[in-house]
Coordinates of N, CA and C in Angstrom, one line a residue:
Chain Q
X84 N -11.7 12.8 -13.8 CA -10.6 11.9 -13.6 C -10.9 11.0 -12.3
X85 N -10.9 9.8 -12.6 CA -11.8 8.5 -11.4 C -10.2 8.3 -10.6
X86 N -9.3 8.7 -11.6 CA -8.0 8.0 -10.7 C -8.2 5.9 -10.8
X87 N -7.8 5.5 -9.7 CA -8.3 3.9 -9.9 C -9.4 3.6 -9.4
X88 N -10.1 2.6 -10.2 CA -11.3 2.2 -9.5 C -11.1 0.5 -9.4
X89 N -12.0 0.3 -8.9 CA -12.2 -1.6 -8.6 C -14.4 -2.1 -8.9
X90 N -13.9 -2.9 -9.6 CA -15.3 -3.6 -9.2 C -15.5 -5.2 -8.6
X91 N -16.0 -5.8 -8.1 CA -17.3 -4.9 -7.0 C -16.2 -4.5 -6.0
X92 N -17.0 -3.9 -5.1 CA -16.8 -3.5 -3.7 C -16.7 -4.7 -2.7
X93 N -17.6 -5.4 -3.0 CA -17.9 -6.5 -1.9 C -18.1 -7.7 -2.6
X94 N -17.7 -8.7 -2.0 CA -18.4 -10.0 -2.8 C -18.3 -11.7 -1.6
X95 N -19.0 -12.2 -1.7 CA -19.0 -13.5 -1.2 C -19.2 -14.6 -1.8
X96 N -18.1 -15.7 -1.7 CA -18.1 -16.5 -2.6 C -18.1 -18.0 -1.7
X97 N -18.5 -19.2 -2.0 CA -18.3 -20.4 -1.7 C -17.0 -20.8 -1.7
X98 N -16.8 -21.9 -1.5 CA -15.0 -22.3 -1.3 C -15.1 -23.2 -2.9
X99 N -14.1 -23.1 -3.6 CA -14.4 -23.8 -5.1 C -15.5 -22.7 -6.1
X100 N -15.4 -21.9 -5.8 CA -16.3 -20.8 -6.6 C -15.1 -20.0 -7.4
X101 N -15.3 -19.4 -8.6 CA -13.9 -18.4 -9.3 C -14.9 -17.0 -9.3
X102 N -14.2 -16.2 -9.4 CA -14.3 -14.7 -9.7 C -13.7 -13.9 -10.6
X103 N -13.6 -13.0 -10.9 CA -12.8 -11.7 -11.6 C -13.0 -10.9 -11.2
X104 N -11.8 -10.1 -10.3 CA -11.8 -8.4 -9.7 C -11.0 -7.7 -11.0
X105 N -11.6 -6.7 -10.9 CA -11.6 -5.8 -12.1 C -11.0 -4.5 -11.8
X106 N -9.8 -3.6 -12.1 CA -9.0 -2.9 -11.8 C -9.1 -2.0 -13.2
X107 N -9.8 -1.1 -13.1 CA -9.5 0.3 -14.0 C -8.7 1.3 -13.8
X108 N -7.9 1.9 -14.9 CA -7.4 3.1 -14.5 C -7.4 4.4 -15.5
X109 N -7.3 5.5 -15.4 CA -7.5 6.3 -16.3 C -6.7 7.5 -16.5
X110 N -5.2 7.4 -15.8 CA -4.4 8.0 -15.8 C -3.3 7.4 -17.1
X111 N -3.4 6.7 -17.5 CA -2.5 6.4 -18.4 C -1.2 5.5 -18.1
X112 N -1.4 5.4 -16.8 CA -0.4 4.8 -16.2 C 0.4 3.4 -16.8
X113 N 1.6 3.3 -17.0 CA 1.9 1.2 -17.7 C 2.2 0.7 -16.7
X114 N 2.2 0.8 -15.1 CA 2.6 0.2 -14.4 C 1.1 -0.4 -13.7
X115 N 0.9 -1.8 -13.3 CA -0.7 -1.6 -12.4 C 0.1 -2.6 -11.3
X116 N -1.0 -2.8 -10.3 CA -0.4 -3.7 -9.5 C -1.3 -4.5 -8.5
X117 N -1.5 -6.0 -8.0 CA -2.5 -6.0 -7.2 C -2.1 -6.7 -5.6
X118 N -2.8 -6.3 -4.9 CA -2.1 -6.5 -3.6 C -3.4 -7.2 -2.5
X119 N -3.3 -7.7 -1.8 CA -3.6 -8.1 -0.9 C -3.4 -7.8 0.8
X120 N -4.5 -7.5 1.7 CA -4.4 -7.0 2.9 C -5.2 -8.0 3.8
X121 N -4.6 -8.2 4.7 CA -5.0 -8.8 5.8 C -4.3 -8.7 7.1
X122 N -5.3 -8.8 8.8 CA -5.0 -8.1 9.2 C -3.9 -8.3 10.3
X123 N -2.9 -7.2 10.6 CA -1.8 -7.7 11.1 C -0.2 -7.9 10.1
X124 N -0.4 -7.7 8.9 CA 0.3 -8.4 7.8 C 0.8 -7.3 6.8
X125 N 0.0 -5.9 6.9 CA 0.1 -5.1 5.9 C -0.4 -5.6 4.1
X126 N 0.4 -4.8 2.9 CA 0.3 -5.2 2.2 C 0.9 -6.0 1.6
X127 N 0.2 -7.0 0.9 CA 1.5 -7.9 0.1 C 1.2 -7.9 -1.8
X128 N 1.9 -8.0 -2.2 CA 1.9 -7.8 -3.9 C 1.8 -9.2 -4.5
X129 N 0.5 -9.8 -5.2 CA 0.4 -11.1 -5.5 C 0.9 -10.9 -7.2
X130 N 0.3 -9.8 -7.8 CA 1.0 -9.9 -9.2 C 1.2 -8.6 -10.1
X131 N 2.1 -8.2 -11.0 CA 2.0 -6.7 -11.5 C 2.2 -6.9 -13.0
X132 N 2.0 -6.1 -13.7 CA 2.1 -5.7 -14.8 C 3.3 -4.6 -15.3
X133 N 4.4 -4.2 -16.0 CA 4.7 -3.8 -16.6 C 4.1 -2.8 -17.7
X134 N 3.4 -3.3 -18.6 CA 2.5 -2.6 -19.5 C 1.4 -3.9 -20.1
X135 N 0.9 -2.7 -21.1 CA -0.3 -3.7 -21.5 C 0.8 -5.1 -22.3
X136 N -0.6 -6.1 -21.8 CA 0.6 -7.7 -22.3 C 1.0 -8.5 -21.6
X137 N 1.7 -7.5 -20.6 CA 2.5 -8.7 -19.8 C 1.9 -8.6 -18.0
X138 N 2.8 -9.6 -17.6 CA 2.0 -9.7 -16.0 C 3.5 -10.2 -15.6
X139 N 3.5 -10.0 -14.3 CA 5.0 -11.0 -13.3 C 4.3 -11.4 -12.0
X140 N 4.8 -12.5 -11.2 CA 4.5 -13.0 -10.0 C 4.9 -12.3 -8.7
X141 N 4.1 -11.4 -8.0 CA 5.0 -11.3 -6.8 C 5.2 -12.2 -5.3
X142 N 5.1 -11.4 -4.4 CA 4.8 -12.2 -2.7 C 4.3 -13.7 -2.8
X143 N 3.0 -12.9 -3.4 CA 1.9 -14.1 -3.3 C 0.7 -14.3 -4.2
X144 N 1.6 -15.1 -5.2 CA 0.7 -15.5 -6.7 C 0.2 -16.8 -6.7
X145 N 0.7 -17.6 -5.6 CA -0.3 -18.9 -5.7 C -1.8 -18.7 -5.6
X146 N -2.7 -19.4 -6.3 CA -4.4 -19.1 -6.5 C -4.7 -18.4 -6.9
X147 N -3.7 -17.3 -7.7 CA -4.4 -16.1 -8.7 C -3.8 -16.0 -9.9
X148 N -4.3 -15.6 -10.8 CA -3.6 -15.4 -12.5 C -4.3 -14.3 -12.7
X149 N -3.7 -13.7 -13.6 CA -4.1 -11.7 -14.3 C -3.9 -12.1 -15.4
X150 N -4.7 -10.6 -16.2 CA -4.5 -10.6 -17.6 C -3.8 -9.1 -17.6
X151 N -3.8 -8.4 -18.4 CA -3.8 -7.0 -18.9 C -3.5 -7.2 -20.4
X152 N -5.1 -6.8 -21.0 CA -5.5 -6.8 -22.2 C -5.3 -5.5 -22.9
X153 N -5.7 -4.9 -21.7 CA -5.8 -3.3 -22.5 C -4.9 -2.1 -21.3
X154 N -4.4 -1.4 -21.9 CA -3.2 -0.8 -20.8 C -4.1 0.0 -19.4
X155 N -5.4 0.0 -19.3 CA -6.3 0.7 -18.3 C -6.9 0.2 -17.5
X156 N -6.6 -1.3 -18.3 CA -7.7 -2.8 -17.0 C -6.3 -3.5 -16.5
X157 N -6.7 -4.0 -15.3 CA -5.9 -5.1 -14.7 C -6.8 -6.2 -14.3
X158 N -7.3 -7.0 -14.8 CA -8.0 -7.9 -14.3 C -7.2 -9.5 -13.1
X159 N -8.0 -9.8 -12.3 CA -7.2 -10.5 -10.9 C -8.5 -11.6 -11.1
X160 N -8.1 -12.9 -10.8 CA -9.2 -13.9 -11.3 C -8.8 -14.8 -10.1
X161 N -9.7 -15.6 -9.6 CA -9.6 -16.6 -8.5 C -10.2 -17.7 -9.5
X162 N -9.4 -19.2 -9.7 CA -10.1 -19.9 -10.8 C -10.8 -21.1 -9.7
X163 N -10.2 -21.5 -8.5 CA -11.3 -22.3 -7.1 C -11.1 -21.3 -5.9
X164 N -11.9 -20.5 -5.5 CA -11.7 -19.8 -4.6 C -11.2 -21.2 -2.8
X165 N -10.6 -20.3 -1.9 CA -10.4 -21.2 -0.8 C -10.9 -20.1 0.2
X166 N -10.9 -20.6 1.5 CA -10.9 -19.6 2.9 C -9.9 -18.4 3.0
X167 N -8.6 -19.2 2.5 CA -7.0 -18.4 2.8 C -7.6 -17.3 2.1
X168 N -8.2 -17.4 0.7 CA -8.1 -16.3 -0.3 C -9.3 -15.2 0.7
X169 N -9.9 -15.3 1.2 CA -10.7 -13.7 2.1 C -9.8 -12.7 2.5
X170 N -9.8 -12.0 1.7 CA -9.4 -10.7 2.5 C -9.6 -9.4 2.0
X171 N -9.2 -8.3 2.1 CA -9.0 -6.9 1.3 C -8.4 -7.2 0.0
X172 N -8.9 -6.8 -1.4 CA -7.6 -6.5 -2.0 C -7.5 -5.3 -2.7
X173 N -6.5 -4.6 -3.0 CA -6.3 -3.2 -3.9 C -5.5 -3.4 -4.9
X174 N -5.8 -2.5 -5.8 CA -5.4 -2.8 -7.2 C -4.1 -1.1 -6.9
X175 N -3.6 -0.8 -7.6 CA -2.6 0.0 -7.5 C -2.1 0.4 -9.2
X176 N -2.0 1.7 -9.4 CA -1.0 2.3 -10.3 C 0.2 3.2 -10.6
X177 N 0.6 2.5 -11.3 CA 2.3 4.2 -11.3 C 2.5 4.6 -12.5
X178 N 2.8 6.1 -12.6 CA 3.0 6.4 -13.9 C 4.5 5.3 -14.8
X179 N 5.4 5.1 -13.8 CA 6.6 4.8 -14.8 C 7.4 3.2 -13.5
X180 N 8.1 2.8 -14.4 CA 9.0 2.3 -14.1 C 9.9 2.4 -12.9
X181 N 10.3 3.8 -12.9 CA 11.3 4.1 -12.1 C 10.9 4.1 -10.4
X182 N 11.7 3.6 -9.8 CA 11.3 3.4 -8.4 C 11.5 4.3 -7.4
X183 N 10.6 4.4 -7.2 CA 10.0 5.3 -6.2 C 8.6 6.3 -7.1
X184 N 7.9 5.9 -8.4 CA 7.0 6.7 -8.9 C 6.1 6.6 -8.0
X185 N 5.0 7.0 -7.6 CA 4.0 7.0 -6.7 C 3.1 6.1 -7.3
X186 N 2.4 5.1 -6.3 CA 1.6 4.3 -6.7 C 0.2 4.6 -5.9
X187 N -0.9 5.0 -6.8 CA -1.8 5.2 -6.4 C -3.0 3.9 -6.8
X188 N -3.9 4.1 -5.7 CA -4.6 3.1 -4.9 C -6.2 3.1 -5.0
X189 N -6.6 2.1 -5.9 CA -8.0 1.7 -5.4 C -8.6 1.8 -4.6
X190 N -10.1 2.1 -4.0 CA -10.5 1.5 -3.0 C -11.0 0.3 -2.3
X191 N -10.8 -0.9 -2.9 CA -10.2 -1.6 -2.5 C -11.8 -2.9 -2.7
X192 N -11.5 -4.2 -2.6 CA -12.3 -4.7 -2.7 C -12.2 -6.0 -1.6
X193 N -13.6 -5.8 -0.9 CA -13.5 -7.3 0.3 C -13.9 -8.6 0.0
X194 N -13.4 -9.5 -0.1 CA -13.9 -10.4 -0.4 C -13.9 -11.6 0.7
X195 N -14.9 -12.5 1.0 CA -14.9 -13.7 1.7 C -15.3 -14.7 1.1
X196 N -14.2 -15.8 1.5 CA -14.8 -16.8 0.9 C -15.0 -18.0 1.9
X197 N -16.2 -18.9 2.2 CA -16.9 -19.7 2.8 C -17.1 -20.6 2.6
Chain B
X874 N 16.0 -10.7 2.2 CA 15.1 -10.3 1.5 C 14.8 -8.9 2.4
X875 N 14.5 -8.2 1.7 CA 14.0 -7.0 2.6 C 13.0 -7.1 3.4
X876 N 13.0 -6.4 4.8 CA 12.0 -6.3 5.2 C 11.4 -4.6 6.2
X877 N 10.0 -4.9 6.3 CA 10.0 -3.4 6.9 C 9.1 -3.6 8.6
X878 N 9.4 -3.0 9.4 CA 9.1 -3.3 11.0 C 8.5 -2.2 11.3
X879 N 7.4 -1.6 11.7 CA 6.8 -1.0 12.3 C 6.6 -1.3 14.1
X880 N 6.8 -0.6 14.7 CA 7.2 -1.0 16.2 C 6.2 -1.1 16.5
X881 N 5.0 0.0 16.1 CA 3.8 -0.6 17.7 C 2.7 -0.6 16.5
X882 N 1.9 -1.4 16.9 CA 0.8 -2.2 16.2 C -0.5 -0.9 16.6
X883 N -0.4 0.0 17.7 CA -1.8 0.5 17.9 C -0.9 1.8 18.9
X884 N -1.0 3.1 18.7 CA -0.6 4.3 19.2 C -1.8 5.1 19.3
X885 N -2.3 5.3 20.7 CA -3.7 5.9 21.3 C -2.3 7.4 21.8
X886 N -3.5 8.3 21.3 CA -3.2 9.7 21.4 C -4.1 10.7 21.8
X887 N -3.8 11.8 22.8 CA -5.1 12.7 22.8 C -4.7 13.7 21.8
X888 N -5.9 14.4 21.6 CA -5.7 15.1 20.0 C -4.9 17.0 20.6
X889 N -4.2 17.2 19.7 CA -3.7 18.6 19.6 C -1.9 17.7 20.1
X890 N -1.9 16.4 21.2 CA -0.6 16.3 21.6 C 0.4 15.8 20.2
X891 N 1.9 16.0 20.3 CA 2.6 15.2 19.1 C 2.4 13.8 19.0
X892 N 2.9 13.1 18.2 CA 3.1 11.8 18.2 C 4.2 11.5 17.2
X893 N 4.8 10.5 17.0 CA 5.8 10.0 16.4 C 5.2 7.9 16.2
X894 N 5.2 7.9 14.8 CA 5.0 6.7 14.7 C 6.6 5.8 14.4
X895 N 7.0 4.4 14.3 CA 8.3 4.9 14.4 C 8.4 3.3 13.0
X896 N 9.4 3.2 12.4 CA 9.7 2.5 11.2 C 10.8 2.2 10.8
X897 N 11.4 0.9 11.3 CA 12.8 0.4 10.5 C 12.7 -0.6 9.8
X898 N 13.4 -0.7 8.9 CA 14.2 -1.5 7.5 C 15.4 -1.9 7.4
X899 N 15.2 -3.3 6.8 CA 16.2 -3.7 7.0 C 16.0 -4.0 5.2
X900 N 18.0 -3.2 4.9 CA 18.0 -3.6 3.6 C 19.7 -3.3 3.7
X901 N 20.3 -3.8 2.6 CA 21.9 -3.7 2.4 C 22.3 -2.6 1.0
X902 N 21.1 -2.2 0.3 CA 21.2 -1.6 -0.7 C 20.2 -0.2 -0.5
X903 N 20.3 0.7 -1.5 CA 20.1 1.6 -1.1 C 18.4 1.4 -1.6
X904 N 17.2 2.4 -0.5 CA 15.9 2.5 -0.6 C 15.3 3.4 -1.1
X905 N 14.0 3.5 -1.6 CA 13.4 4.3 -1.4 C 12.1 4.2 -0.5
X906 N 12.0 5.2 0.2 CA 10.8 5.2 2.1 C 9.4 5.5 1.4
X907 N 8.5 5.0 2.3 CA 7.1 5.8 1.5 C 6.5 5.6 3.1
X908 N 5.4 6.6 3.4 CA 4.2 6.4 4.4 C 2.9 6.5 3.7
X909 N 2.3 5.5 3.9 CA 1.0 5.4 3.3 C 0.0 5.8 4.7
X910 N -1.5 6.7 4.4 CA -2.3 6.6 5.3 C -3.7 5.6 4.7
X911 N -4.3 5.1 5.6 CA -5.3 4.5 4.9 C -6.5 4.9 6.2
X912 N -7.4 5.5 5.9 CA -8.7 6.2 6.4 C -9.6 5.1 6.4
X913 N -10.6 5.0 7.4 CA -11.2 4.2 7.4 C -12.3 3.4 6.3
X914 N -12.4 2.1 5.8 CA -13.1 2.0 4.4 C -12.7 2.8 3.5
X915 N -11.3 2.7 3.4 CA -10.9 3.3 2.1 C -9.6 3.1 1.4
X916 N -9.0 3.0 0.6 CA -7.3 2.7 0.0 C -6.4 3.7 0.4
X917 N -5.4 3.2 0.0 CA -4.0 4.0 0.3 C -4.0 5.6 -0.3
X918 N -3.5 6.1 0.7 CA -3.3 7.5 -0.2 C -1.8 8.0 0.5
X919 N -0.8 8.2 -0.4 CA 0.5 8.8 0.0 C 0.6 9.8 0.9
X920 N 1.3 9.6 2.0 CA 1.5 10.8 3.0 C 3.1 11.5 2.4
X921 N 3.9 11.2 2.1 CA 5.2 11.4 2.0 C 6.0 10.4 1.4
X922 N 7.3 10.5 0.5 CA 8.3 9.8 0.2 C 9.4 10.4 0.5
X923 N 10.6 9.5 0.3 CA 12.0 9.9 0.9 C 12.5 9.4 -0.6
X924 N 13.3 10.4 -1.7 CA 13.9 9.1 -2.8 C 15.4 9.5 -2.4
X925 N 15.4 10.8 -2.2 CA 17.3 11.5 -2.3 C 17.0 12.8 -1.5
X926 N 18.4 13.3 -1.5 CA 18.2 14.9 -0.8 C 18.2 15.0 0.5
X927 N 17.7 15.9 1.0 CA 17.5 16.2 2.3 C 16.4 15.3 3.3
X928 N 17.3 14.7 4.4 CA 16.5 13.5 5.1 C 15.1 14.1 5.8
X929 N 15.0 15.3 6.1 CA 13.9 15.9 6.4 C 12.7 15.9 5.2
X930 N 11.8 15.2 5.2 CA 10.7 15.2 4.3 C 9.2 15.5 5.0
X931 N 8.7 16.8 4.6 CA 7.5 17.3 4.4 C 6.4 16.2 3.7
X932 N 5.7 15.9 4.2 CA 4.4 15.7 3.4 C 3.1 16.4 3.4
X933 N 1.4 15.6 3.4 CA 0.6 16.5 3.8 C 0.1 16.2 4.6
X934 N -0.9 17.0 5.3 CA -2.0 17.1 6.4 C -0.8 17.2 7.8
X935 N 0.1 18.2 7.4 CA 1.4 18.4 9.0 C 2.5 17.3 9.0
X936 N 2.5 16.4 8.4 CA 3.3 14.8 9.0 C 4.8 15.4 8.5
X937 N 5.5 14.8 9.0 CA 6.9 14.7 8.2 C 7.7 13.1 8.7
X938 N 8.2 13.2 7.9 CA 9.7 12.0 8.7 C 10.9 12.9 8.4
X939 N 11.5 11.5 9.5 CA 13.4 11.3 8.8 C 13.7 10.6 8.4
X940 N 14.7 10.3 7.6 CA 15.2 9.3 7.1 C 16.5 9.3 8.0
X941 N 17.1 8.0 8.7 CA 18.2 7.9 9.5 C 18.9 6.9 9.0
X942 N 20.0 6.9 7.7 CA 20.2 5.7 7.1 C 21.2 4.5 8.1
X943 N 21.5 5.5 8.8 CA 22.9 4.7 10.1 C 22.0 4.1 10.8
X944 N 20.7 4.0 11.3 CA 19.8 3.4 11.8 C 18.6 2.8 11.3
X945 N 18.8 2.9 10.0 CA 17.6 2.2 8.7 C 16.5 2.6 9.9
X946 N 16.3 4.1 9.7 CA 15.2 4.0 10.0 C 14.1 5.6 9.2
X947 N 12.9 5.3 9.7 CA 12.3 6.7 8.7 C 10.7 6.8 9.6
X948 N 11.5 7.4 11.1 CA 9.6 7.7 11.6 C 9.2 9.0 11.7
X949 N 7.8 8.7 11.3 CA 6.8 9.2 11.1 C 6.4 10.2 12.2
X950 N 6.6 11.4 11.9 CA 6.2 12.6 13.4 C 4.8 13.8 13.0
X951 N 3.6 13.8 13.7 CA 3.2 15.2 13.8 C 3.4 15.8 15.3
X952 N 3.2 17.4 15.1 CA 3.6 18.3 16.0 C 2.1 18.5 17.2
X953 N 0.9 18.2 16.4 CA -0.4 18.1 16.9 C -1.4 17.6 16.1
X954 N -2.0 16.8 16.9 CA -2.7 15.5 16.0 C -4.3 16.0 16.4
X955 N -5.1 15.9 15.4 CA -6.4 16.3 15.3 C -7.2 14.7 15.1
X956 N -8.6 14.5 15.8 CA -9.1 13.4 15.5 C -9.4 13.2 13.9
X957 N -9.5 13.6 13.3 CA -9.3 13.3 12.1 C -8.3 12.8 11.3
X958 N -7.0 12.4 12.4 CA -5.8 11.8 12.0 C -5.6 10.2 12.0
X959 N -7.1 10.0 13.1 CA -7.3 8.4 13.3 C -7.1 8.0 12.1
X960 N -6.3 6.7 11.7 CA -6.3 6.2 10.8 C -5.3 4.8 11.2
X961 N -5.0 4.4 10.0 CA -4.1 3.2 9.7 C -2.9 3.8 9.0
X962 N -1.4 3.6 9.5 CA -0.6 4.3 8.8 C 0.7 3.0 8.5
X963 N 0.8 3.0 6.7 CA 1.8 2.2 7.2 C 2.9 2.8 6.0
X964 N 4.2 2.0 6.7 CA 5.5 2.6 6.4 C 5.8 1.6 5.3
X965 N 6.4 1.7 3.9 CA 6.8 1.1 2.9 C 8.1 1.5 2.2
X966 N 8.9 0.5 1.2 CA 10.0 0.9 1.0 C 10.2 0.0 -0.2
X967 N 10.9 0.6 -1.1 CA 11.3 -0.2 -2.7 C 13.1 -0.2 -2.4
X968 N 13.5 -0.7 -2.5 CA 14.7 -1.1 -3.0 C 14.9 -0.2 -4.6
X969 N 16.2 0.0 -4.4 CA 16.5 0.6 -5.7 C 16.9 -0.7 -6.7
X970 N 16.1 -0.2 -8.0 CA 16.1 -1.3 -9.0 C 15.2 -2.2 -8.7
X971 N 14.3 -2.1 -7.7 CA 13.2 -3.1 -7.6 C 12.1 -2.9 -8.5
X972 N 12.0 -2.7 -9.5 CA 11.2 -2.4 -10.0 C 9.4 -1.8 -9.9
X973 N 9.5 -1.1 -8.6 CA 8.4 -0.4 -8.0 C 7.9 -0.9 -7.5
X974 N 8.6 -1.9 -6.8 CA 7.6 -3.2 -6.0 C 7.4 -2.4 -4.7
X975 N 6.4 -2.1 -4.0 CA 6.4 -1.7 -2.7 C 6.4 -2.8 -1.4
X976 N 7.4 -2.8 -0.5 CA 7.4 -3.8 0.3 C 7.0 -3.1 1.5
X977 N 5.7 -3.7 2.7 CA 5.1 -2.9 3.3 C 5.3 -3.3 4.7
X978 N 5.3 -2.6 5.7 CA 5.0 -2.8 6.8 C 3.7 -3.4 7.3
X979 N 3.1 -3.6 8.3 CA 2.2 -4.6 9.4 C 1.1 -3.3 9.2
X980 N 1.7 -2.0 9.9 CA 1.0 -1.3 10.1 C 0.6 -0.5 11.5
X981 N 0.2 0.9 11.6 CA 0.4 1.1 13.5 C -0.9 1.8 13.2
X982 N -1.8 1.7 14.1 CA -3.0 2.3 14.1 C -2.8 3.1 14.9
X983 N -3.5 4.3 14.5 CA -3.3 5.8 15.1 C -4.9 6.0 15.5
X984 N -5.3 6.3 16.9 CA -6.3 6.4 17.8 C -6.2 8.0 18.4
X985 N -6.9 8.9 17.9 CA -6.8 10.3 18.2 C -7.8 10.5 19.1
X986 N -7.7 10.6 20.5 CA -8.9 10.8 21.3 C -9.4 12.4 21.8
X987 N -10.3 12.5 22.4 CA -11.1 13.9 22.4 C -10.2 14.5 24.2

């Protein structure tokens, strides 16, 4: 049981460059979620999923769009990377709806962009 | 909009003494509390939640809080802190009917010295 994972770990990108972070999970969970860290700021929630299909906007969804294809992936896409966009990000899951389920946590992926 | 305040940005400690990290919120409806610890190069891992019940909440590795709703507040206490407690700890909270959004604090770095 991997719990959540992320790919890559690291990545460096040019300014105007796109990507795809990739968020696995293998709990079964319908809730995912992706977040962003930078420092001084804590976490902030740029987009989440429901279940497999759907996505919603949170904090901070300007420069990013998601899919969730399949109820296990959360995919997070940069389509022109900028400077703002550098930072930590973690992907997140919960088993349910109900608030306060525990959301457990990727290890997280760094990204810079230059 | 809700928000969450962590008082001190960086809490230097010698190890075995207590410490108390401290956390208010500001909301009009009722919450649910979370403390996240995050270890160095690594993601979130739940120390404790608060959803109902008794304001005294246990978590692991010794920590506990309180929940003080007359004072929106919910800090973070151990009784003797081991250098392996160094970390990044931050305080979070969902609104009831938020749909498991977690809204996060800044964050208070915990420095356990020899």
């Amino acid at each position: 049981n991997a719990g959540v994972t992320q790919t890559p770990k690291f990545r460096v990108l040019k300014t105007g460059q796109s990507m795809t972070l990739l968020c696995a999970q293998d709990m079964n969970h319908e809730y995912m979620y992706w977040y962003r860290q930078d420092p001084g700021m804590g976490l902030r929630l740029i987009h989440y999923s429901v279940g497999e299909g759907t996505t919603a906007k949170g904090e901070v969804p300007d420069g990013y769009n998601v899919s969730r294809l399949k109820k296990q992936n959360f995919l997070l896409g940069l389509e022109s990377a900028a400077p703002s966009q550098t930072s930590v990000y973690f992907c997140a899951s919960s088993y349910s709806s109900t608030s306060g389920s525990t959301q457990y946590f990727g290890p997280g992926t760094r990204l810079t962009v230059t | 909009a809700q928000s969450v305040t962590q008082l001190d940005s960086q809490v230097p400690v010698f190890e075995e003494a207590p410490v108390e990290l401290r956390c208010n919120y500001s909301s009009s409806v009722s919450v649910y509390l979370f403390w996240y610890v995050q270890y160095p190069n690594q993601g979130l891992q739940l120390l404790l939640k608060y959803l109902s019940g008794s304001t005294l909440v246990k978590g692991i590795n010794g920590f506990e809080a309180e929940f003080n709703k007359s004072q929106t507040s919910f800090h973070l206490r151990k009784p003797s802190v081991h250098i392996s407690d160094t970390a990044e700890y931050f305080c979070a909270v969902i609104p009831s009917g938020g749909y498991n959004k977690l809204i996060f604090g800044a964050g208070t770095r915990l420095a356990v010295h020899p």
